[in-house]
Amino acid sequence: INRGIKLFDELIIAVGRSPIKNPLFTPEERVEMIAELVADIPGVSVESFDGLTVEYAAKKKANAILRGLRSLTDVQYEFKLAMTNRAVAGIETVFVMTSEEYGFTSSTLIREVASLGGNVSNLIPKNIYNRLQQQVKKNKARSTKSEIRNKYE
């Protein structure tokens, strides 16, 4: 985000709803957490959207979509996505390499480690870590109730 705002006058962090993924937080909760992190960065805003990212970018009259790359696997996937986005809406994709400290992390990895009781406090911002801990506790309580219910059904 800090590097992205140096490349563009305005940066919209677009939080999408994915029918494929099963996130711990709602898009609204994710927008709220990210907005807390970027509140002091001029030119950066956070919004949620439904549908394709490229269609949202076109609706916002964006010049480009900024994406982070973590690994060679990301490059292959993102290259195909960038070519498709350009063909569909004529919007370019700009890539930045993820900082070394975050190159190996993903939301899935963070979620899995946290749900198994691992410490991820040094991998994510404090406000998100606190919310993640609360969410993991809620999910454990739900799954325990479900296990008890299933046992007696």
mmCIF file of C-alpha atoms in Angstrom:
data_model
loop_
_atom_site.group_PDB
_atom_site.id
_atom_site.type_symbol
_atom_site.label_atom_id
_atom_site.label_comp_id
_atom_site.label_asym_id
_atom_site.label_seq_id
_atom_site.Cartn_x
_atom_site.Cartn_y
_atom_site.Cartn_z
ATOM 1 C CA ILE A 1 0.000 0.000 0.000
ATOM 2 C CA ASN A 2 2.785 2.413 0.923
ATOM 3 C CA ARG A 3 4.603 1.625 -2.316
ATOM 4 C CA GLY A 4 1.380 1.661 -4.327
ATOM 5 C CA ILE A 5 0.401 5.174 -3.294
ATOM 6 C CA LYS A 6 3.785 6.354 -4.582
ATOM 7 C CA LEU A 7 2.832 5.020 -8.020
ATOM 8 C CA PHE A 8 -0.707 6.407 -8.183
ATOM 9 C CA ASP A 9 -2.465 9.599 -7.050
ATOM 10 C CA GLU A 10 -5.291 7.568 -5.551
ATOM 11 C CA LEU A 11 -5.377 3.985 -4.345
ATOM 12 C CA ILE A 12 -8.616 2.130 -3.679
ATOM 13 C CA ILE A 13 -8.218 -1.073 -1.715
ATOM 14 C CA ALA A 14 -11.060 -3.122 -3.146
ATOM 15 C CA VAL A 15 -12.336 -5.922 -0.913
ATOM 16 C CA GLY A 16 -14.266 -8.434 -2.975
ATOM 17 C CA ARG A 17 -16.744 -11.131 -2.074
ATOM 18 C CA SER A 18 -15.532 -14.491 -3.325
ATOM 19 C CA PRO A 19 -17.996 -17.337 -3.855
ATOM 20 C CA ILE A 20 -15.035 -19.747 -3.722
ATOM 21 C CA LYS A 21 -13.290 -18.670 -0.517
ATOM 22 C CA ASN A 22 -14.602 -19.095 3.013
ATOM 23 C CA PRO A 23 -13.167 -16.097 4.892
ATOM 24 C CA LEU A 24 -13.304 -15.687 8.674
ATOM 25 C CA PHE A 25 -14.479 -12.097 8.335
ATOM 26 C CA THR A 26 -17.271 -10.503 6.334
ATOM 27 C CA PRO A 27 -16.297 -8.003 3.629
ATOM 28 C CA GLU A 28 -17.595 -5.236 5.894
ATOM 29 C CA GLU A 29 -15.366 -6.402 8.753
ATOM 30 C CA ARG A 30 -12.379 -6.625 6.409
ATOM 31 C CA VAL A 31 -13.040 -3.104 5.102
ATOM 32 C CA GLU A 32 -13.219 -1.819 8.676
ATOM 33 C CA MET A 33 -9.928 -3.470 9.704
ATOM 34 C CA ILE A 34 -8.065 -2.296 6.603
ATOM 35 C CA ALA A 35 -9.513 1.219 6.925
ATOM 36 C CA GLU A 36 -8.036 1.405 10.442
ATOM 37 C CA LEU A 37 -4.619 0.523 9.024
ATOM 38 C CA VAL A 38 -4.655 3.086 6.206
ATOM 39 C CA ALA A 39 -6.494 5.926 7.951
ATOM 40 C CA ASP A 40 -3.342 8.072 8.045
ATOM 41 C CA ILE A 41 -2.277 7.483 4.443
ATOM 42 C CA PRO A 42 -3.526 10.298 2.163
ATOM 43 C CA GLY A 43 -5.104 9.150 -1.091
ATOM 44 C CA VAL A 44 -5.949 5.642 0.119
ATOM 45 C CA SER A 45 -9.520 4.432 0.593
ATOM 46 C CA VAL A 46 -11.111 1.042 1.224
ATOM 47 C CA GLU A 47 -14.311 -0.222 -0.390
ATOM 48 C CA SER A 48 -16.093 -3.536 -0.828
ATOM 49 C CA PHE A 49 -17.599 -4.779 -4.066
ATOM 50 C CA ASP A 50 -19.392 -7.710 -5.650
ATOM 51 C CA GLY A 51 -18.441 -9.276 -8.960
ATOM 52 C CA LEU A 52 -15.258 -9.147 -10.981
ATOM 53 C CA THR A 53 -12.388 -6.945 -9.848
ATOM 54 C CA VAL A 54 -11.803 -5.693 -13.382
ATOM 55 C CA GLU A 55 -15.457 -4.630 -13.738
ATOM 56 C CA TYR A 56 -15.241 -2.786 -10.427
ATOM 57 C CA ALA A 57 -12.028 -1.094 -11.569
ATOM 58 C CA ALA A 58 -13.711 -0.030 -14.819
ATOM 59 C CA LYS A 59 -16.713 1.312 -12.890
ATOM 60 C CA LYS A 60 -14.317 3.372 -10.754
ATOM 61 C CA LYS A 61 -12.538 4.568 -13.920
ATOM 62 C CA ALA A 62 -9.255 3.122 -12.651
ATOM 63 C CA ASN A 63 -6.171 3.331 -14.850
ATOM 64 C CA ALA A 64 -4.735 0.109 -13.487
ATOM 65 C CA ILE A 65 -5.094 -2.704 -10.997
ATOM 66 C CA LEU A 66 -2.213 -2.985 -8.544
ATOM 67 C CA ARG A 67 -1.335 -6.528 -7.458
ATOM 68 C CA GLY A 68 1.321 -7.968 -5.176
ATOM 69 C CA LEU A 69 3.410 -10.976 -6.152
ATOM 70 C CA ARG A 70 4.739 -13.400 -3.537
ATOM 71 C CA SER A 71 6.113 -16.310 -5.537
ATOM 72 C CA LEU A 72 6.555 -17.845 -8.980
ATOM 73 C CA THR A 73 3.204 -19.555 -8.510
ATOM 74 C CA ASP A 74 1.614 -16.120 -8.098
ATOM 75 C CA VAL A 75 3.336 -14.897 -11.273
ATOM 76 C CA GLN A 76 1.784 -17.627 -13.427
ATOM 77 C CA TYR A 77 -1.720 -17.066 -12.064
ATOM 78 C CA GLU A 78 -1.488 -13.271 -12.029
ATOM 79 C CA PHE A 79 -0.103 -13.156 -15.585
ATOM 80 C CA LYS A 80 -3.163 -15.012 -16.897
ATOM 81 C CA LEU A 81 -5.456 -12.808 -14.848
ATOM 82 C CA ALA A 82 -3.764 -9.612 -16.082
ATOM 83 C CA MET A 83 -4.069 -10.696 -19.715
ATOM 84 C CA THR A 84 -7.742 -11.538 -19.216
ATOM 85 C CA ASN A 85 -8.442 -8.231 -17.468
ATOM 86 C CA ARG A 86 -6.799 -6.288 -20.280
ATOM 87 C CA ALA A 87 -8.800 -8.219 -22.884
ATOM 88 C CA VAL A 88 -12.095 -7.810 -20.997
ATOM 89 C CA ALA A 89 -11.868 -4.159 -19.962
ATOM 90 C CA GLY A 90 -8.647 -2.700 -21.342
ATOM 91 C CA ILE A 91 -7.293 -2.171 -17.841
ATOM 92 C CA GLU A 92 -3.599 -2.757 -17.221
ATOM 93 C CA THR A 93 -2.248 -4.587 -14.191
ATOM 94 C CA VAL A 94 0.794 -3.272 -12.331
ATOM 95 C CA PHE A 95 2.735 -5.741 -10.201
ATOM 96 C CA VAL A 96 4.879 -5.067 -7.152
ATOM 97 C CA MET A 97 6.921 -7.671 -5.368
ATOM 98 C CA THR A 98 5.709 -8.322 -1.855
ATOM 99 C CA SER A 99 8.059 -7.222 0.916
ATOM 100 C CA GLU A 100 10.459 -9.957 1.989
ATOM 101 C CA GLU A 101 8.898 -10.136 5.431
ATOM 102 C CA TYR A 102 5.482 -11.087 3.995
ATOM 103 C CA GLY A 103 6.513 -13.083 0.937
ATOM 104 C CA PHE A 104 5.579 -16.436 2.436
ATOM 105 C CA THR A 105 2.310 -15.482 4.125
ATOM 106 C CA SER A 106 -1.250 -15.862 2.930
ATOM 107 C CA SER A 107 -4.625 -15.407 4.576
ATOM 108 C CA THR A 108 -5.151 -19.175 4.408
ATOM 109 C CA LEU A 109 -1.859 -19.871 6.174
ATOM 110 C CA ILE A 110 -2.548 -17.251 8.857
ATOM 111 C CA ARG A 111 -6.068 -18.618 9.420
ATOM 112 C CA GLU A 112 -4.853 -22.224 9.687
ATOM 113 C CA VAL A 113 -2.005 -21.446 12.091
ATOM 114 C CA ALA A 114 -4.234 -19.258 14.293
ATOM 115 C CA SER A 115 -7.074 -21.804 14.383
ATOM 116 C CA LEU A 116 -4.611 -24.470 15.549
ATOM 117 C CA GLY A 117 -3.409 -22.233 18.384
ATOM 118 C CA GLY A 118 -0.236 -20.972 16.719
ATOM 119 C CA ASN A 119 1.098 -17.475 17.316
ATOM 120 C CA VAL A 120 0.726 -15.210 14.275
ATOM 121 C CA SER A 121 1.109 -11.909 16.129
ATOM 122 C CA ASN A 122 4.352 -11.079 14.320
ATOM 123 C CA LEU A 123 2.818 -11.762 10.890
ATOM 124 C CA ILE A 124 -0.172 -9.409 10.917
ATOM 125 C CA PRO A 125 -1.003 -5.938 12.267
ATOM 126 C CA LYS A 126 -2.056 -5.754 15.922
ATOM 127 C CA ASN A 127 -5.652 -4.634 15.260
ATOM 128 C CA ILE A 128 -6.174 -7.568 12.917
ATOM 129 C CA TYR A 129 -4.457 -9.997 15.291
ATOM 130 C CA ASN A 130 -6.847 -9.008 18.100
ATOM 131 C CA ARG A 131 -9.900 -9.488 15.865
ATOM 132 C CA LEU A 132 -8.509 -12.778 14.571
ATOM 133 C CA GLN A 133 -8.086 -14.106 18.116
ATOM 134 C CA GLN A 134 -11.711 -13.203 18.920
ATOM 135 C CA GLN A 135 -12.963 -14.837 15.725
ATOM 136 C CA VAL A 136 -10.972 -18.040 16.323
ATOM 137 C CA LYS A 137 -12.438 -18.303 19.846
ATOM 138 C CA LYS A 138 -15.954 -17.832 18.447
ATOM 139 C CA ASN A 139 -15.392 -20.506 15.819
ATOM 140 C CA LYS A 140 -14.019 -22.968 18.391
ATOM 141 C CA ALA A 141 -17.048 -22.394 20.621
ATOM 142 C CA ARG A 142 -19.363 -22.967 17.645
ATOM 143 C CA SER A 143 -17.599 -26.152 16.556
ATOM 144 C CA THR A 144 -17.593 -27.515 20.129
ATOM 145 C CA LYS A 145 -21.356 -26.934 20.398
ATOM 146 C CA SER A 146 -21.818 -28.593 17.015
ATOM 147 C CA GLU A 147 -19.726 -31.617 18.075
ATOM 148 C CA ILE A 148 -21.754 -32.001 21.279
ATOM 149 C CA ARG A 149 -25.027 -31.681 19.368
ATOM 150 C CA ASN A 150 -23.922 -34.268 16.784
ATOM 151 C CA LYS A 151 -22.806 -36.665 19.511
ATOM 152 C CA TYR A 152 -26.293 -36.763 21.019
ATOM 153 C CA GLU A 153 -28.328 -36.769 17.813
#
